[in-house]
Amino acid sequence: MNIRNSIVSRYFLVSLLGAVLPMVVVAALYDRYASALLDQITGERLSAQLTATSSRLTAFFDVRVYQIETLSNHPALPYLVQQRTSRSDIELEALLRLEADVPDLYGILLFDSAGALTRIVAGQAASGAPYWSGLSFDLARLPVMKAVSGDVDVVGPVAPDDGSSGWFLIRQPLRKSATGDDSGSIALHVRLASVTELLGSASLAGIVQPVLKTPRGYFNAVGQAVMPSRQMVAGPEVLPGWQPMLVVDPDQLFRPFITAQKSLFLVSLVSIAVITLLFARLAARLRRRVDRLTLGADAVAAGNLDYRIATRVGDEIDAVAAAFNSMAERLQALIARTVRVERLAVLGEFATGVAHEIRNPLATIKTTVQALARGEKDRERGELLQDVGVEIDRLNRVMGDLLEFGRPRPPELAPVPAAELLARIEALMAAPAHEAGVVLRVDGRTGIVLHADRDQLIQVIVNLVINAVQATPAGGSVRVRAIRIGREAGIEVRDTGAGIAEAHLARITDPFFTTKPKGTGLGLSIARQLAELQGGRLEIGSAPGAGTTVRLIVPMEKPEP
């Protein structure tokens, strides 16, 4: 079998493509749609998160700007900066300590017009410079950004370092003195962490990390300086240079997809291996079963019509095998029937010729023997001549059978009531059966009407009953009855004789085949021939020691509409 032309290989390729192609397509389209999927999943959510974060930061700065603007307008602040003491200064310091005593502030700082720090009001969260002596507190290198409105500046921020916390200043110039000179400035010393905490925590299972962009770099949610290396999504600015941002880690987002992609490839490989293995076994099994079909076809082509293919599973191959067996049986029957017809035709033509050639001389011999017998005075010679006449009569009957076998009369089909037919059979065969000591039982109570030739039916049934009586020992019985089989009917002859050997049963209707010492072997052949001429058949069933049953089946008379 050519593998390229194999049906199994074609189904294998189709199944393989059907199983693997969708996975390959999904894997191929993965990279194309991954970024779009990321934008679709995170776009609206990130935008909403950034807007909310920006709102919180803006609210925080608005509160602090309002606080610093309110304090800067206090009329006694310039005197406090100039280190002038009075009762009102004591009240002002108490006010400043109250304003500084909030968790978001380290303290409040006052600067003179030269920018030098002149007074410190520590809050509850104060730590590091300038509250601890010996620590540097230099603003010269820090960026200064103007707030959105007014004269408020944002100085810094300063990142945490060496145990010092991060911070930045929100600074506001003081009101000018009566002389018009610059009176200095006041600043809120703000915890950087108080701002970064407003960024919130990571979202989407750590895929999105919030950071705060400032003039001095990026800070995470705990106020630590960071250097983002991933894709960032920017939010609205809350102050010049101050902007909340989200660092998106697409690798972490795509990690489940990548895992799924690898699993998909693994499943594809396993599927290919499993499909290949299954189809390899299926192909081997199918080839073995197809080979049996091929062997069967070769056997039938070689003339072995008895070859049959075994069926076990009941699938499509077995259906083909069953059809093959049925074809072989029909072919065998057709060939056997054709051979039989041809053989019978040749035999009939031969028998007719022989009968014609022999019957005429027999008539002359019969006449001569009778004349000699009438004139013969010797008793012994007369008996011999009489025996010769008897044998001539027997030979004449054989020639009659040969003529009837070789040139049967076409049947004259007509309705034949089975009851009348059986009554006639009983009248003809009662005496021979009684002489043989055999009980003849004829069941003539029936309404079956046969469609056949009456005389030929009688001839066939009489032949069958004679055979049955001859095969049944004294004391046995022969039963004759009418039967109905579907749309057909017939006459059944059953005896209690010795039966027929299985080896002889297949040839029992062949011409000249007989098991009787003095039989011609034409009785059942003629019976079968007459049955087939009427559109019927002869069925014979027998077993040694169990008797014989012969059925003459012919069509039933169709009722008139």
PDB file of N, CA and C in Angstrom, residues 16-69:
ATOM      1  N   LEU A  16      -4.208  16.207  12.180  1.00  0.00           N
ATOM      2  CA  LEU A  16      -3.071  16.945  12.721  1.00  0.00           C
ATOM      3  C   LEU A  16      -3.248  18.440  12.504  1.00  0.00           C
ATOM      4  N   LEU A  17      -3.665  18.814  11.313  1.00  0.00           N
ATOM      5  CA  LEU A  17      -3.896  20.231  11.042  1.00  0.00           C
ATOM      6  C   LEU A  17      -5.028  20.763  11.911  1.00  0.00           C
ATOM      7  N   GLY A  18      -6.096  19.961  12.056  1.00  0.00           N
ATOM      8  CA  GLY A  18      -7.222  20.406  12.870  1.00  0.00           C
ATOM      9  C   GLY A  18      -6.865  20.593  14.321  1.00  0.00           C
ATOM     10  N   ALA A  19      -5.931  19.786  14.849  1.00  0.00           N
ATOM     11  CA  ALA A  19      -5.558  19.882  16.256  1.00  0.00           C
ATOM     12  C   ALA A  19      -4.495  20.944  16.510  1.00  0.00           C
ATOM     13  N   VAL A  20      -3.548  21.069  15.579  1.00  0.00           N
ATOM     14  CA  VAL A  20      -2.383  21.925  15.834  1.00  0.00           C
ATOM     15  C   VAL A  20      -2.542  23.319  15.242  1.00  0.00           C
ATOM     16  N   LEU A  21      -3.226  23.431  14.103  1.00  0.00           N
ATOM     17  CA  LEU A  21      -3.321  24.725  13.434  1.00  0.00           C
ATOM     18  C   LEU A  21      -3.941  25.802  14.322  1.00  0.00           C
ATOM     19  N   PRO A  22      -5.052  25.517  15.031  1.00  0.00           N
ATOM     20  CA  PRO A  22      -5.584  26.576  15.909  1.00  0.00           C
ATOM     21  C   PRO A  22      -4.581  27.043  16.954  1.00  0.00           C
ATOM     22  N   MET A  23      -3.796  26.094  17.525  1.00  0.00           N
ATOM     23  CA  MET A  23      -2.810  26.503  18.520  1.00  0.00           C
ATOM     24  C   MET A  23      -1.718  27.367  17.889  1.00  0.00           C
ATOM     25  N   VAL A  24      -1.295  26.998  16.698  1.00  0.00           N
ATOM     26  CA  VAL A  24      -0.257  27.782  16.017  1.00  0.00           C
ATOM     27  C   VAL A  24      -0.770  29.179  15.697  1.00  0.00           C
ATOM     28  N   VAL A  25      -2.016  29.268  15.257  1.00  0.00           N
ATOM     29  CA  VAL A  25      -2.602  30.577  14.938  1.00  0.00           C
ATOM     30  C   VAL A  25      -2.692  31.441  16.185  1.00  0.00           C
ATOM     31  N   VAL A  26      -3.144  30.829  17.297  1.00  0.00           N
ATOM     32  CA  VAL A  26      -3.242  31.585  18.554  1.00  0.00           C
ATOM     33  C   VAL A  26      -1.870  32.068  18.992  1.00  0.00           C
ATOM     34  N   ALA A  27      -0.876  31.200  18.895  1.00  0.00           N
ATOM     35  CA  ALA A  27       0.469  31.599  19.292  1.00  0.00           C
ATOM     36  C   ALA A  27       1.019  32.698  18.382  1.00  0.00           C
ATOM     37  N   ALA A  28       0.705  32.604  17.091  1.00  0.00           N
ATOM     38  CA  ALA A  28       1.211  33.618  16.155  1.00  0.00           C
ATOM     39  C   ALA A  28       0.560  34.971  16.391  1.00  0.00           C
ATOM     40  N   LEU A  29      -0.713  34.963  16.751  1.00  0.00           N
ATOM     41  CA  LEU A  29      -1.419  36.224  16.975  1.00  0.00           C
ATOM     42  C   LEU A  29      -1.179  36.794  18.373  1.00  0.00           C
ATOM     43  N   TYR A  30      -0.509  36.025  19.238  1.00  0.00           N
ATOM     44  CA  TYR A  30      -0.324  36.464  20.623  1.00  0.00           C
ATOM     45  C   TYR A  30       0.430  37.788  20.699  1.00  0.00           C
ATOM     46  N   ASP A  31       1.622  37.829  20.074  1.00  0.00           N
ATOM     47  CA  ASP A  31       2.441  39.042  20.154  1.00  0.00           C
ATOM     48  C   ASP A  31       1.733  40.232  19.516  1.00  0.00           C
ATOM     49  N   ARG A  32       0.948  39.929  18.489  1.00  0.00           N
ATOM     50  CA  ARG A  32       0.288  41.028  17.772  1.00  0.00           C
ATOM     51  C   ARG A  32      -0.758  41.710  18.650  1.00  0.00           C
ATOM     52  N   TYR A  33      -1.454  40.910  19.410  1.00  0.00           N
ATOM     53  CA  TYR A  33      -2.557  41.465  20.199  1.00  0.00           C
ATOM     54  C   TYR A  33      -2.205  41.677  21.669  1.00  0.00           C
ATOM     55  N   ALA A  34      -0.973  41.330  22.097  1.00  0.00           N
ATOM     56  CA  ALA A  34      -0.627  41.455  23.506  1.00  0.00           C
ATOM     57  C   ALA A  34      -0.632  42.918  23.962  1.00  0.00           C
ATOM     58  N   SER A  35       0.017  43.787  23.154  1.00  0.00           N
ATOM     59  CA  SER A  35       0.071  45.205  23.536  1.00  0.00           C
ATOM     60  C   SER A  35      -1.314  45.834  23.527  1.00  0.00           C
ATOM     61  N   ALA A  36      -2.096  45.486  22.517  1.00  0.00           N
ATOM     62  CA  ALA A  36      -3.460  46.014  22.476  1.00  0.00           C
ATOM     63  C   ALA A  36      -4.267  45.519  23.664  1.00  0.00           C
ATOM     64  N   LEU A  37      -4.031  44.267  24.052  1.00  0.00           N
ATOM     65  CA  LEU A  37      -4.732  43.723  25.208  1.00  0.00           C
ATOM     66  C   LEU A  37      -4.313  44.453  26.472  1.00  0.00           C
ATOM     67  N   LEU A  38      -3.011  44.738  26.591  1.00  0.00           N
ATOM     68  CA  LEU A  38      -2.527  45.470  27.759  1.00  0.00           C
ATOM     69  C   LEU A  38      -3.170  46.851  27.845  1.00  0.00           C
ATOM     70  N   ASP A  39      -3.184  47.571  26.729  1.00  0.00           N
ATOM     71  CA  ASP A  39      -3.810  48.893  26.729  1.00  0.00           C
ATOM     72  C   ASP A  39      -5.291  48.815  27.070  1.00  0.00           C
ATOM     73  N   GLN A  40      -5.949  47.799  26.545  1.00  0.00           N
ATOM     74  CA  GLN A  40      -7.388  47.672  26.801  1.00  0.00           C
ATOM     75  C   GLN A  40      -7.656  47.350  28.260  1.00  0.00           C
ATOM     76  N   ILE A  41      -6.781  46.495  28.843  1.00  0.00           N
ATOM     77  CA  ILE A  41      -7.001  46.098  30.232  1.00  0.00           C
ATOM     78  C   ILE A  41      -6.669  47.226  31.190  1.00  0.00           C
ATOM     79  N   THR A  42      -5.518  47.885  30.952  1.00  0.00           N
ATOM     80  CA  THR A  42      -5.006  48.835  31.935  1.00  0.00           C
ATOM     81  C   THR A  42      -5.298  50.287  31.614  1.00  0.00           C
ATOM     82  N   GLY A  43      -5.613  50.620  30.366  1.00  0.00           N
ATOM     83  CA  GLY A  43      -5.707  52.023  29.960  1.00  0.00           C
ATOM     84  C   GLY A  43      -6.667  52.840  30.815  1.00  0.00           C
ATOM     85  N   GLU A  44      -7.938  52.461  30.826  1.00  0.00           N
ATOM     86  CA  GLU A  44      -8.929  53.233  31.566  1.00  0.00           C
ATOM     87  C   GLU A  44      -8.657  53.189  33.057  1.00  0.00           C
ATOM     88  N   ARG A  45      -8.249  52.039  33.567  1.00  0.00           N
ATOM     89  CA  ARG A  45      -8.007  51.930  35.000  1.00  0.00           C
ATOM     90  C   ARG A  45      -6.824  52.797  35.434  1.00  0.00           C
ATOM     91  N   LEU A  46      -5.746  52.784  34.631  1.00  0.00           N
ATOM     92  CA  LEU A  46      -4.583  53.603  34.986  1.00  0.00           C
ATOM     93  C   LEU A  46      -4.908  55.084  34.935  1.00  0.00           C
ATOM     94  N   SER A  47      -5.680  55.468  33.929  1.00  0.00           N
ATOM     95  CA  SER A  47      -6.048  56.880  33.826  1.00  0.00           C
ATOM     96  C   SER A  47      -6.863  57.314  35.035  1.00  0.00           C
ATOM     97  N   ALA A  48      -7.799  56.457  35.450  1.00  0.00           N
ATOM     98  CA  ALA A  48      -8.609  56.794  36.620  1.00  0.00           C
ATOM     99  C   ALA A  48      -7.749  56.843  37.874  1.00  0.00           C
ATOM    100  N   GLN A  49      -6.788  55.911  37.996  1.00  0.00           N
ATOM    101  CA  GLN A  49      -5.913  55.895  39.172  1.00  0.00           C
ATOM    102  C   GLN A  49      -5.043  57.139  39.228  1.00  0.00           C
ATOM    103  N   LEU A  50      -4.490  57.538  38.078  1.00  0.00           N
ATOM    104  CA  LEU A  50      -3.655  58.747  38.065  1.00  0.00           C
ATOM    105  C   LEU A  50      -4.468  59.997  38.391  1.00  0.00           C
ATOM    106  N   THR A  51      -5.681  60.070  37.886  1.00  0.00           N
ATOM    107  CA  THR A  51      -6.530  61.230  38.173  1.00  0.00           C
ATOM    108  C   THR A  51      -6.830  61.318  39.665  1.00  0.00           C
ATOM    109  N   ALA A  52      -7.140  60.164  40.292  1.00  0.00           N
ATOM    110  CA  ALA A  52      -7.426  60.154  41.728  1.00  0.00           C
ATOM    111  C   ALA A  52      -6.186  60.551  42.526  1.00  0.00           C
ATOM    112  N   THR A  53      -5.024  60.024  42.126  1.00  0.00           N
ATOM    113  CA  THR A  53      -3.779  60.361  42.829  1.00  0.00           C
ATOM    114  C   THR A  53      -3.476  61.852  42.695  1.00  0.00           C
ATOM    115  N   SER A  54      -3.632  62.381  41.509  1.00  0.00           N
ATOM    116  CA  SER A  54      -3.389  63.807  41.294  1.00  0.00           C
ATOM    117  C   SER A  54      -4.320  64.657  42.139  1.00  0.00           C
ATOM    118  N   SER A  55      -5.552  64.211  42.281  1.00  0.00           N
ATOM    119  CA  SER A  55      -6.504  64.960  43.111  1.00  0.00           C
ATOM    120  C   SER A  55      -6.069  64.960  44.568  1.00  0.00           C
ATOM    121  N   ARG A  56      -5.589  63.832  45.060  1.00  0.00           N
ATOM    122  CA  ARG A  56      -5.140  63.775  46.457  1.00  0.00           C
ATOM    123  C   ARG A  56      -3.915  64.665  46.672  1.00  0.00           C
ATOM    124  N   LEU A  57      -2.971  64.623  45.726  1.00  0.00           N
ATOM    125  CA  LEU A  57      -1.775  65.465  45.864  1.00  0.00           C
ATOM    126  C   LEU A  57      -2.119  66.947  45.793  1.00  0.00           C
ATOM    127  N   THR A  58      -3.001  67.279  44.880  1.00  0.00           N
ATOM    128  CA  THR A  58      -3.402  68.692  44.750  1.00  0.00           C
ATOM    129  C   THR A  58      -4.062  69.177  46.023  1.00  0.00           C
ATOM    130  N   ALA A  59      -4.923  68.311  46.593  1.00  0.00           N
ATOM    131  CA  ALA A  59      -5.587  68.694  47.847  1.00  0.00           C
ATOM    132  C   ALA A  59      -4.561  68.888  48.953  1.00  0.00           C
ATOM    133  N   PHE A  60      -3.547  68.018  49.006  1.00  0.00           N
ATOM    134  CA  PHE A  60      -2.512  68.160  50.042  1.00  0.00           C
ATOM    135  C   PHE A  60      -1.773  69.486  49.886  1.00  0.00           C
ATOM    136  N   PHE A  61      -1.327  69.767  48.673  1.00  0.00           N
ATOM    137  CA  PHE A  61      -0.583  71.008  48.463  1.00  0.00           C
ATOM    138  C   PHE A  61      -1.468  72.233  48.675  1.00  0.00           C
ATOM    139  N   ASP A  62      -2.728  72.150  48.307  1.00  0.00           N
ATOM    140  CA  ASP A  62      -3.622  73.290  48.528  1.00  0.00           C
ATOM    141  C   ASP A  62      -3.731  73.614  50.011  1.00  0.00           C
ATOM    142  N   VAL A  63      -3.808  72.547  50.842  1.00  0.00           N
ATOM    143  CA  VAL A  63      -3.908  72.769  52.291  1.00  0.00           C
ATOM    144  C   VAL A  63      -2.645  73.444  52.800  1.00  0.00           C
ATOM    145  N   ARG A  64      -1.495  72.952  52.357  1.00  0.00           N
ATOM    146  CA  ARG A  64      -0.232  73.517  52.847  1.00  0.00           C
ATOM    147  C   ARG A  64      -0.008  74.937  52.330  1.00  0.00           C
ATOM    148  N   VAL A  65      -0.364  75.185  51.069  1.00  0.00           N
ATOM    149  CA  VAL A  65      -0.226  76.543  50.530  1.00  0.00           C
ATOM    150  C   VAL A  65      -1.121  77.515  51.282  1.00  0.00           C
ATOM    151  N   TYR A  66      -2.346  77.072  51.560  1.00  0.00           N
ATOM    152  CA  TYR A  66      -3.256  77.948  52.328  1.00  0.00           C
ATOM    153  C   TYR A  66      -2.688  78.198  53.721  1.00  0.00           C
ATOM    154  N   GLN A  67      -2.106  77.165  54.319  1.00  0.00           N
ATOM    155  CA  GLN A  67      -1.521  77.308  55.656  1.00  0.00           C
ATOM    156  C   GLN A  67      -0.378  78.319  55.634  1.00  0.00           C
ATOM    157  N   ILE A  68       0.528  78.194  54.643  1.00  0.00           N
ATOM    158  CA  ILE A  68       1.686  79.079  54.620  1.00  0.00           C
ATOM    159  C   ILE A  68       1.271  80.506  54.279  1.00  0.00           C
ATOM    160  N   GLU A  69       0.277  80.643  53.414  1.00  0.00           N
ATOM    161  CA  GLU A  69      -0.189  81.991  53.075  1.00  0.00           C
ATOM    162  C   GLU A  69      -0.828  82.654  54.287  1.00  0.00           C
TER     163      GLU A  69
END
